[in-house]
Amino acid sequence: MAKEPAHAFAPMLKTFKTASGKAGKYWSLKELAKQYPNVDKLPVSIRIVLESVLRNCDGKKVTAEHIEQLANWAPNAERTDEIPFVVTRVVLQDFTGVPLLADLAAMRSVAQSLGKSPKTIEPLVPVDLVVDHSVMVDHYGTPKALDLNMKLEFQRNNERYQFMKWGMQAFDTFGVVPPGFGIVHQVNLEYFARGVYKSPNDDGDPPVYYPDSLVGTDSHTTMINGIGVVGWGVGGIEAEAAMLGQPVYMLTPDVVGFELGGKLREGVTATDLVLYVTAILRAEKVVGKFVEFFGPGAASITVPDRATIGNMAPEYGATMGFFPVDEMTVAYFKGTGRTDKEIERFEAYYKAQGLFGMPAPGELNYTKVVKLDLGTVTPSLAGPKRPQDRIDLGHLATKFSELYSKPNEANGFNQPADKLKVRYPLPHDRNGESAEQEPPDPHPGAPRPVVEMADNKPTSESAHVGDTAAHVKASGVTIGNGDVLIAAITSCTNTSNPSVLLAAGLLAKKAVEAGLTVKPHIKTSLAPGSRIVTEYLEKAGLLPYLEKLGFYLAGYGCTTCIGNAGDLAPEINEAITKNNLVGAAVLSGNRNFEARIHPNIKANFLASPPLVVAYAIAGNVMVDLMTQPVGKGKQGKDVYLGDIWPSMKEIDENLRYAMDAKAFRKNYEQIAVNPGKLWSSIKGTAGQVYDWPKSTYIAEPPFFEGFRMEPHASDAGFTGARIMALFGDSITTDHISPAGSIKESSPAGIWLKAHGVQKADFNSYGSRRGNHDVMMRGTFANVRIKNLMIPPGPDGSREEGGVTLFQPGNEKMFIYDAAMKYIEQGVPTVIFGGEEYGTGSSRDWAAKGTQLLGIKAVVARSFERIHRANLVGMGVLPLQFRGADSWESLGLAGDEKIDVVIGGELKPQMDVKIVVHRPDGSHQEVTVRLRIDTPIEVDYYKHGGILPFVLRQLLAA
């Protein structure tokens, strides 16, 4: 037996036994509570973090003081203590995983150049990458869509996949799940998560076990919170540090308790619930906090519903949306194919720790308690631009009509009200460019009750075809404002949830039986989070009905939700742009930021899968589904939503198809034994060090240029900086670093064409994240971003796109071009923003691109958690206005010069002075807060970022 290392809390190491008598050791929180009685009242999520701190106490990175601080967590204390949290594993998706792998490869190149062993750079915890962000919906509405889309995916991404294969053979602890298996978060829930883990180097008898915990390079990593796993999304920059042995450092968080009571009403879905939770918690301002669900309502909802709520934590701004482990979790593990041995150990461990069971009201201490009666939740959507903007289903039609003519500042579209109902023929159907009026106003009435329909199973032949243009020409289509142009059952949030997917299938069945159809020009797609979904929809006999309405399987991946909706027909794009139409997308996703879904679709609504199908049939978001018919069925009969909406009983009867342990095991065995012909045919480079072949996808990142073991001395302050941009509120990481299509006339498009890449082969920004030349040109290049330095038009409208005014001289140019000129002249630059700067996906290129453009600081009213940390991780200063201060209150126009004055030693959250020098010679000072939040972040900044810091540590060791 291996000798136990000396440990400051050695008596806390105890033994537990499983039901069958197997023993295991564990670091006992109950034992720790004898020393610190407060432990028993801590939120469950804090106790799981505390176990990691206790277990990893080595007197260096993790000290006895850290244990004492966390054990004495008080609900409303000032948060100044920093926790070093050592995670069990790391998960990646391919958009964020490829640049992370490129950084690791670059570190190996540095190690080799310094005469060190490249193997010095090796992940110290298991790392799993799932290729799920690369499939696009080029083909839809045809049985061949999946096959055709995957073939295109492999053609486009061959160089990236070669690089991933190199990573698999170069690193011992780096695994890849190939394309076509599912979305990282669903694979994580169904397959990666094992409940409790044993240290790989522990040969003790019995060995020490500990809970699963992780960070992931996707903000929706929080989906794993649904099964009691502490984990959240971080930037690729932080994930690399975690992989390479660094703890994840964070300020001790507040924990908001969310008490759920009551029961969901008939006709209400998990998606409706999560949109309520998102709106409530966004209003509660839970950014940077843990949210922990408890109470009888939380105990009553299924694990997939819990995971759906956990998934949306980035949308409500929390670090986590955590559900403790209970009987429901054990049942989920059984249903998804975990072994009896794993389940027995999992249950025994959590019971031994006193962490099993849903807490009751009043049982634990929380910073604040928020309550929701599940019975008050109603059918909802969210949009048209933000996931937290919930709209009751019955209000969507009027809400869209209102927003159509409201100004941009009020979340509107700034269009003349008299054009709302005008319809336009598509270009090929022009009749003297005449427009036609919308048919008469809505049919009044109330929703009808659900009725049983006679079986009328469709044939496998569908009226839909994947060629949009052909269908547009064949159908003489007119389009207008509010038309649903994309209807997508997509995203990790909902396609992992059997209840809402079965509801979509049942609604499709009733709709087909009633004689309803979907217009063929509407881009319909089904992109589940796992192959298991297709299997249970087939077993339930529902897939053919979805197909009949055009919802053919388009791929297993993020697709529409990440911006991979594929293009619309040229005729539709032309009609939209020529007539300035506000078209709509309805998707079962979690993100609907401007230009994310499609650059020409301005109104994007998040909805449950059955509502996606319903709106595809209705064809326009101005149809009030609560009072008007969804469409006309057989013999021209009006069919209402109530006629086709499935009952909870019908959904429950079909759930047995969804939880089949054998099916889960069989599916995930294929990753190793049958990854697919397309993946098997990829040939990659071998060896421990990557040879960086010429590629427009993968290039050696510039972050280690001029690297040396001693960091360069650098002064945190600077003078004479120019303003690159003045932004409003809610600038997202999509605005800063888009993931979707690359515009031909943009700096990235120009660069790609100059390097021999045709427009058809541009792929997306997300797929080219392994190449800094593309990504720095794509920074601030979103087609919807508005730099408020550019004066408004006569009608108050704002120019969109990544442009700025170069100073001096007010010369308008792309932000990238201005950045290169400023760098050439040695002039530092700054960005000013409003509230919630950096909301959205954990996109490390939003920070990497900012740094490569020479931007030294971002000054904002508030920051989203991950982006703030990423800016520090790249050596960019995040500075936060205090009180009511803003760039507007300073009267900034963009032609000023800016000094950032840091007095004395750099310290976390210190006051910093900004001096504004105006062209007329006057100047103004304002005090802001430095949002370098922790001592370790000070070290990262002084080293020029987290990557050089970690590399120096590894090479020194």
CSV table of N, CA and C in Angstrom, one decimal, residues 481-598:
chain,number,residue,atom,x,y,z
A,481,ASN,N,-42.5,40.8,-43.2
A,481,ASN,CA,-42.0,40.9,-41.8
A,481,ASN,C,-42.6,39.8,-40.9
A,482,GLY,N,-41.8,39.3,-40.0
A,482,GLY,CA,-42.2,38.3,-39.1
A,482,GLY,C,-42.3,36.9,-39.7
A,483,ASP,N,-42.0,36.7,-41.0
A,483,ASP,CA,-42.1,35.4,-41.6
A,483,ASP,C,-41.0,34.5,-40.9
A,484,VAL,N,-41.4,33.3,-40.6
A,484,VAL,CA,-40.5,32.3,-40.0
A,484,VAL,C,-39.7,31.7,-41.2
A,485,LEU,N,-38.4,32.0,-41.3
A,485,LEU,CA,-37.5,31.6,-42.4
A,485,LEU,C,-36.6,30.4,-41.9
A,486,ILE,N,-36.4,30.3,-40.6
A,486,ILE,CA,-35.6,29.2,-40.1
A,486,ILE,C,-36.4,28.7,-38.9
A,487,ALA,N,-36.7,27.4,-38.9
A,487,ALA,CA,-37.3,26.7,-37.8
A,487,ALA,C,-36.4,25.5,-37.4
A,488,ALA,N,-35.7,25.6,-36.3
A,488,ALA,CA,-34.7,24.6,-36.0
A,488,ALA,C,-34.9,24.0,-34.6
A,489,ILE,N,-35.0,22.6,-34.6
A,489,ILE,CA,-34.9,21.9,-33.3
A,489,ILE,C,-33.4,21.6,-33.2
A,490,THR,N,-32.8,22.3,-32.3
A,490,THR,CA,-31.3,22.3,-32.2
A,490,THR,C,-30.9,22.6,-30.8
A,491,SER,N,-29.6,22.6,-30.5
A,491,SER,CA,-29.0,23.0,-29.3
A,491,SER,C,-28.9,22.0,-28.2
A,492,CYS,N,-27.9,22.2,-27.4
A,492,CYS,CA,-27.7,21.3,-26.2
A,492,CYS,C,-28.9,21.5,-25.2
A,493,THR,N,-29.4,22.7,-25.1
A,493,THR,CA,-30.4,23.0,-24.1
A,493,THR,C,-31.6,22.0,-24.1
A,494,ASN,N,-32.2,21.9,-25.3
A,494,ASN,CA,-33.4,21.1,-25.4
A,494,ASN,C,-33.3,19.8,-26.0
A,495,THR,N,-32.4,19.6,-26.9
A,495,THR,CA,-32.3,18.3,-27.6
A,495,THR,C,-31.8,17.2,-26.7
A,496,SER,N,-31.4,17.5,-25.5
A,496,SER,CA,-31.0,16.5,-24.5
A,496,SER,C,-32.2,16.1,-23.7
A,497,ASN,N,-33.3,16.7,-23.9
A,497,ASN,CA,-34.5,16.6,-23.0
A,497,ASN,C,-35.6,15.8,-23.7
A,498,PRO,N,-35.7,14.5,-23.3
A,498,PRO,CA,-36.7,13.6,-24.0
A,498,PRO,C,-38.1,14.2,-24.0
A,499,SER,N,-38.5,14.8,-22.9
A,499,SER,CA,-39.9,15.2,-22.8
A,499,SER,C,-40.3,16.3,-23.8
A,500,VAL,N,-39.4,17.2,-24.1
A,500,VAL,CA,-39.7,18.3,-25.1
A,500,VAL,C,-39.5,17.7,-26.5
A,501,LEU,N,-38.6,16.8,-26.7
A,501,LEU,CA,-38.5,16.2,-28.1
A,501,LEU,C,-39.6,15.3,-28.4
A,502,LEU,N,-40.0,14.5,-27.5
A,502,LEU,CA,-41.2,13.7,-27.7
A,502,LEU,C,-42.4,14.5,-27.9
A,503,ALA,N,-42.5,15.7,-27.2
A,503,ALA,CA,-43.6,16.6,-27.4
A,503,ALA,C,-43.6,17.1,-28.8
A,504,ALA,N,-42.4,17.4,-29.3
A,504,ALA,CA,-42.3,17.9,-30.7
A,504,ALA,C,-42.8,16.8,-31.7
A,505,GLY,N,-42.4,15.6,-31.4
A,505,GLY,CA,-42.8,14.5,-32.3
A,505,GLY,C,-44.3,14.2,-32.3
A,506,LEU,N,-44.9,14.3,-31.1
A,506,LEU,CA,-46.3,14.1,-30.9
A,506,LEU,C,-47.1,15.2,-31.6
A,507,LEU,N,-46.6,16.4,-31.4
A,507,LEU,CA,-47.3,17.6,-32.1
A,507,LEU,C,-47.2,17.4,-33.6
A,508,ALA,N,-46.1,17.0,-34.1
A,508,ALA,CA,-45.9,16.8,-35.5
A,508,ALA,C,-46.9,15.7,-36.0
A,509,LYS,N,-47.0,14.6,-35.2
A,509,LYS,CA,-48.0,13.5,-35.6
A,509,LYS,C,-49.4,14.1,-35.7
A,510,LYS,N,-49.8,14.8,-34.7
A,510,LYS,CA,-51.2,15.3,-34.7
A,510,LYS,C,-51.4,16.3,-35.8
A,511,ALA,N,-50.3,17.1,-36.1
A,511,ALA,CA,-50.4,18.1,-37.2
A,511,ALA,C,-50.6,17.5,-38.5
A,512,VAL,N,-49.8,16.4,-38.8
A,512,VAL,CA,-49.8,15.7,-40.1
A,512,VAL,C,-51.2,15.1,-40.2
A,513,GLU,N,-51.7,14.4,-39.1
A,513,GLU,CA,-53.0,13.8,-39.2
A,513,GLU,C,-54.1,14.8,-39.4
A,514,ALA,N,-53.9,16.0,-39.0
A,514,ALA,CA,-55.0,17.1,-39.2
A,514,ALA,C,-54.8,17.7,-40.6
A,515,GLY,N,-53.8,17.3,-41.3
A,515,GLY,CA,-53.6,17.8,-42.7
A,515,GLY,C,-52.8,19.1,-42.8
A,516,LEU,N,-52.1,19.5,-41.7
A,516,LEU,CA,-51.2,20.7,-41.7
A,516,LEU,C,-49.9,20.4,-42.4
A,517,THR,N,-49.3,21.5,-43.0
A,517,THR,CA,-48.1,21.3,-43.7
A,517,THR,C,-47.2,22.5,-43.3
A,518,VAL,N,-45.9,22.5,-43.7
A,518,VAL,CA,-45.0,23.6,-43.6
A,518,VAL,C,-44.6,24.0,-45.0
A,519,LYS,N,-44.6,25.3,-45.2
A,519,LYS,CA,-44.2,25.9,-46.5
A,519,LYS,C,-42.8,25.4,-46.8
A,520,PRO,N,-42.5,25.0,-48.0
A,520,PRO,CA,-41.2,24.4,-48.3
A,520,PRO,C,-40.0,25.4,-48.3
A,521,HIS,N,-40.3,26.7,-48.4
A,521,HIS,CA,-39.1,27.6,-48.3
A,521,HIS,C,-38.6,27.8,-46.9
A,522,ILE,N,-39.4,27.4,-45.9
A,522,ILE,CA,-38.9,27.5,-44.5
A,522,ILE,C,-37.8,26.5,-44.2
A,523,LYS,N,-36.7,27.0,-43.7
A,523,LYS,CA,-35.5,26.1,-43.5
A,523,LYS,C,-35.8,25.3,-42.2
A,524,THR,N,-36.2,24.1,-42.3
A,524,THR,CA,-36.5,23.2,-41.1
A,524,THR,C,-35.4,22.3,-40.9
A,525,SER,N,-35.0,22.0,-39.6
A,525,SER,CA,-34.0,21.1,-39.4
A,525,SER,C,-34.1,20.5,-38.0
A,526,LEU,N,-33.6,19.3,-37.9
A,526,LEU,CA,-33.6,18.5,-36.6
A,526,LEU,C,-32.1,18.2,-36.4
A,527,ALA,N,-31.5,18.7,-35.3
A,527,ALA,CA,-30.1,18.4,-35.0
A,527,ALA,C,-30.0,18.1,-33.5
A,528,PRO,N,-30.2,16.8,-33.2
A,528,PRO,CA,-30.2,16.4,-31.8
A,528,PRO,C,-28.8,16.4,-31.2
A,529,GLY,N,-28.8,16.3,-29.8
A,529,GLY,CA,-27.5,16.3,-29.1
A,529,GLY,C,-26.9,15.0,-29.0
A,530,SER,N,-27.6,13.9,-29.4
A,530,SER,CA,-27.0,12.6,-29.3
A,530,SER,C,-27.8,11.7,-30.2
A,531,ARG,N,-27.1,10.6,-30.7
A,531,ARG,CA,-27.8,9.6,-31.6
A,531,ARG,C,-29.0,8.9,-30.8
A,532,ILE,N,-28.9,8.9,-29.5
A,532,ILE,CA,-29.9,8.3,-28.7
A,532,ILE,C,-31.3,8.9,-29.0
A,533,VAL,N,-31.3,10.2,-29.3
A,533,VAL,CA,-32.5,11.0,-29.6
A,533,VAL,C,-33.2,10.4,-30.8
A,534,THR,N,-32.5,10.2,-31.9
A,534,THR,CA,-33.0,9.6,-33.1
A,534,THR,C,-33.6,8.2,-32.8
A,535,GLU,N,-32.9,7.5,-32.0
A,535,GLU,CA,-33.3,6.1,-31.7
A,535,GLU,C,-34.6,6.1,-31.0
A,536,TYR,N,-34.8,7.0,-30.0
A,536,TYR,CA,-36.1,6.9,-29.2
A,536,TYR,C,-37.2,7.5,-30.0
A,537,LEU,N,-36.9,8.5,-30.9
A,537,LEU,CA,-38.0,9.1,-31.8
A,537,LEU,C,-38.5,8.0,-32.8
A,538,GLU,N,-37.5,7.2,-33.2
A,538,GLU,CA,-37.9,6.1,-34.2
A,538,GLU,C,-38.7,5.0,-33.4
A,539,LYS,N,-38.2,4.6,-32.2
A,539,LYS,CA,-38.9,3.6,-31.5
A,539,LYS,C,-40.3,4.0,-31.1
A,540,ALA,N,-40.5,5.3,-30.9
A,540,ALA,CA,-41.8,5.9,-30.5
A,540,ALA,C,-42.7,6.1,-31.8
A,541,GLY,N,-42.1,5.8,-33.0
A,541,GLY,CA,-42.9,6.0,-34.2
A,541,GLY,C,-43.1,7.4,-34.6
A,542,LEU,N,-42.3,8.4,-34.1
A,542,LEU,CA,-42.6,9.8,-34.3
A,542,LEU,C,-41.8,10.5,-35.3
A,543,LEU,N,-40.6,9.9,-35.6
A,543,LEU,CA,-39.7,10.5,-36.6
A,543,LEU,C,-40.3,10.8,-37.9
A,544,PRO,N,-41.1,9.8,-38.5
A,544,PRO,CA,-41.7,10.1,-39.8
A,544,PRO,C,-42.6,11.3,-39.9
A,545,TYR,N,-43.2,11.6,-38.8
A,545,TYR,CA,-44.1,12.8,-38.8
A,545,TYR,C,-43.3,14.1,-38.8
A,546,LEU,N,-42.2,14.1,-38.0
A,546,LEU,CA,-41.3,15.3,-38.1
A,546,LEU,C,-40.8,15.4,-39.5
A,547,GLU,N,-40.4,14.3,-40.1
A,547,GLU,CA,-39.9,14.4,-41.5
A,547,GLU,C,-40.9,14.9,-42.5
A,548,LYS,N,-42.1,14.5,-42.3
A,548,LYS,CA,-43.2,14.9,-43.2
A,548,LYS,C,-43.4,16.4,-43.2
A,549,LEU,N,-43.0,17.0,-42.0
A,549,LEU,CA,-43.1,18.5,-41.9
A,549,LEU,C,-41.8,19.2,-42.2
A,550,GLY,N,-40.8,18.4,-42.7
A,550,GLY,CA,-39.5,19.0,-43.1
A,550,GLY,C,-38.4,18.8,-42.1
A,551,PHE,N,-38.8,18.3,-40.9
A,551,PHE,CA,-37.7,18.3,-39.8
A,551,PHE,C,-37.0,16.9,-40.0
A,552,TYR,N,-36.2,16.8,-41.1
A,552,TYR,CA,-35.3,15.7,-41.3
A,552,TYR,C,-34.0,15.9,-40.4
A,553,LEU,N,-33.4,14.8,-40.1
A,553,LEU,CA,-32.2,14.9,-39.4
A,553,LEU,C,-31.1,15.6,-40.2
A,554,ALA,N,-30.6,16.7,-39.7
A,554,ALA,CA,-29.6,17.5,-40.5
A,554,ALA,C,-28.2,17.3,-39.9
A,555,GLY,N,-28.0,16.8,-38.7
A,555,GLY,CA,-26.7,16.6,-38.1
A,555,GLY,C,-26.8,16.4,-36.7
A,556,TYR,N,-25.7,15.9,-36.1
A,556,TYR,CA,-25.6,15.8,-34.6
A,556,TYR,C,-24.6,16.8,-34.1
A,557,GLY,N,-25.1,18.0,-33.8
A,557,GLY,CA,-24.2,19.1,-33.4
A,557,GLY,C,-25.0,20.3,-33.1
A,558,CYS,N,-24.3,21.4,-32.8
A,558,CYS,CA,-24.9,22.7,-32.4
A,558,CYS,C,-25.7,23.4,-33.5
A,559,THR,N,-25.2,23.2,-34.7
A,559,THR,CA,-25.9,23.8,-35.9
A,559,THR,C,-26.4,25.2,-35.7
A,560,THR,N,-27.7,25.4,-35.8
A,560,THR,CA,-28.3,26.7,-35.9
A,560,THR,C,-28.0,27.6,-34.7
A,561,CYS,N,-27.9,27.0,-33.5
A,561,CYS,CA,-27.7,27.7,-32.3
A,561,CYS,C,-26.4,28.4,-32.2
A,562,ILE,N,-25.4,27.8,-32.8
A,562,ILE,CA,-24.0,28.4,-32.8
A,562,ILE,C,-23.8,29.3,-34.0
A,563,GLY,N,-24.8,29.4,-34.9
A,563,GLY,CA,-24.6,30.2,-36.1
A,563,GLY,C,-24.3,29.4,-37.4
A,564,ASN,N,-24.5,28.0,-37.3
A,564,ASN,CA,-24.3,27.2,-38.4
A,564,ASN,C,-25.6,26.8,-39.1
A,565,ALA,N,-26.5,27.7,-39.2
A,565,ALA,CA,-27.8,27.5,-39.9
A,565,ALA,C,-27.6,27.2,-41.4
A,566,GLY,N,-26.4,27.6,-41.9
A,566,GLY,CA,-26.3,27.6,-43.4
A,566,GLY,C,-27.0,28.7,-44.0
A,567,ASP,N,-26.9,28.9,-45.3
A,567,ASP,CA,-27.4,30.1,-45.9
A,567,ASP,C,-28.9,29.9,-46.3
A,568,LEU,N,-29.6,31.0,-46.5
A,568,LEU,CA,-30.9,31.0,-47.1
A,568,LEU,C,-30.7,31.1,-48.6
A,569,ALA,N,-31.8,30.8,-49.4
A,569,ALA,CA,-31.8,30.9,-50.8
A,569,ALA,C,-31.4,32.4,-51.2
A,570,PRO,N,-30.6,32.6,-52.3
A,570,PRO,CA,-30.2,33.9,-52.7
A,570,PRO,C,-31.4,34.8,-52.9
A,571,GLU,N,-32.6,34.3,-53.5
A,571,GLU,CA,-33.8,35.1,-53.7
A,571,GLU,C,-34.3,35.6,-52.4
A,572,ILE,N,-34.2,34.8,-51.3
A,572,ILE,CA,-34.7,35.3,-50.0
A,572,ILE,C,-33.8,36.3,-49.4
A,573,ASN,N,-32.5,36.1,-49.5
A,573,ASN,CA,-31.5,37.1,-49.0
A,573,ASN,C,-31.7,38.4,-49.7
A,574,GLU,N,-31.9,38.3,-51.1
A,574,GLU,CA,-32.1,39.6,-51.8
A,574,GLU,C,-33.4,40.3,-51.4
A,575,ALA,N,-34.5,39.6,-51.2
A,575,ALA,CA,-35.7,40.2,-50.8
A,575,ALA,C,-35.6,40.8,-49.4
A,576,ILE,N,-34.9,40.2,-48.5
A,576,ILE,CA,-34.7,40.7,-47.2
A,576,ILE,C,-33.9,42.0,-47.2
A,577,THR,N,-32.8,42.0,-47.9
A,577,THR,CA,-31.9,43.2,-47.9
A,577,THR,C,-32.5,44.3,-48.7
A,578,LYS,N,-33.1,44.0,-49.8
A,578,LYS,CA,-33.7,45.0,-50.7
A,578,LYS,C,-34.8,45.8,-50.0
A,579,ASN,N,-35.7,45.0,-49.3
A,579,ASN,CA,-36.8,45.6,-48.6
A,579,ASN,C,-36.7,45.8,-47.1
A,580,ASN,N,-35.5,45.6,-46.6
A,580,ASN,CA,-35.2,45.8,-45.2
A,580,ASN,C,-36.2,45.0,-44.3
A,581,LEU,N,-36.4,43.8,-44.7
A,581,LEU,CA,-37.4,43.0,-44.0
A,581,LEU,C,-36.9,42.5,-42.6
A,582,VAL,N,-37.7,42.4,-41.6
A,582,VAL,CA,-37.4,41.8,-40.4
A,582,VAL,C,-38.0,40.4,-40.4
A,583,GLY,N,-37.2,39.4,-40.8
A,583,GLY,CA,-37.6,38.0,-40.8
A,583,GLY,C,-37.3,37.4,-39.5
A,584,ALA,N,-37.8,36.2,-39.3
A,584,ALA,CA,-37.7,35.5,-38.0
A,584,ALA,C,-37.1,34.1,-38.1
A,585,ALA,N,-36.4,33.8,-37.0
A,585,ALA,CA,-36.0,32.4,-36.8
A,585,ALA,C,-36.6,31.9,-35.5
A,586,VAL,N,-37.1,30.7,-35.4
A,586,VAL,CA,-37.6,30.1,-34.2
A,586,VAL,C,-36.8,28.9,-33.9
A,587,LEU,N,-36.1,28.8,-32.8
A,587,LEU,CA,-35.2,27.7,-32.5
A,587,LEU,C,-35.2,27.3,-31.1
A,588,SER,N,-34.9,26.0,-30.8
A,588,SER,CA,-35.0,25.5,-29.4
A,588,SER,C,-33.6,25.6,-28.8
A,589,GLY,N,-33.0,26.8,-29.0
A,589,GLY,CA,-31.6,27.0,-28.6
A,589,GLY,C,-31.5,27.9,-27.3
A,590,ASN,N,-30.3,28.3,-27.0
A,590,ASN,CA,-30.1,29.2,-25.8
A,590,ASN,C,-29.5,30.5,-26.1
A,591,ARG,N,-29.2,30.8,-27.4
A,591,ARG,CA,-28.6,32.1,-27.8
A,591,ARG,C,-29.4,32.6,-29.0
A,592,ASN,N,-29.7,33.9,-28.9
A,592,ASN,CA,-30.3,34.5,-30.0
A,592,ASN,C,-29.8,36.0,-30.3
A,593,PHE,N,-28.5,36.1,-30.0
A,593,PHE,CA,-27.9,37.5,-30.1
A,593,PHE,C,-27.9,37.9,-31.6
A,594,GLU,N,-27.8,39.2,-31.8
A,594,GLU,CA,-27.9,39.8,-33.2
A,594,GLU,C,-26.9,39.1,-34.1
A,595,ALA,N,-27.3,38.7,-35.3
A,595,ALA,CA,-26.5,38.2,-36.4
A,595,ALA,C,-26.0,36.8,-36.1
A,596,ARG,N,-26.3,36.2,-34.9
A,596,ARG,CA,-25.7,34.9,-34.6
A,596,ARG,C,-26.4,33.8,-35.4
A,597,ILE,N,-27.7,33.8,-35.6
A,597,ILE,CA,-28.4,32.7,-36.2
A,597,ILE,C,-28.2,32.8,-37.7
A,598,HIS,N,-28.4,34.0,-38.3
A,598,HIS,CA,-28.1,34.3,-39.7
A,598,HIS,C,-28.0,35.8,-39.9
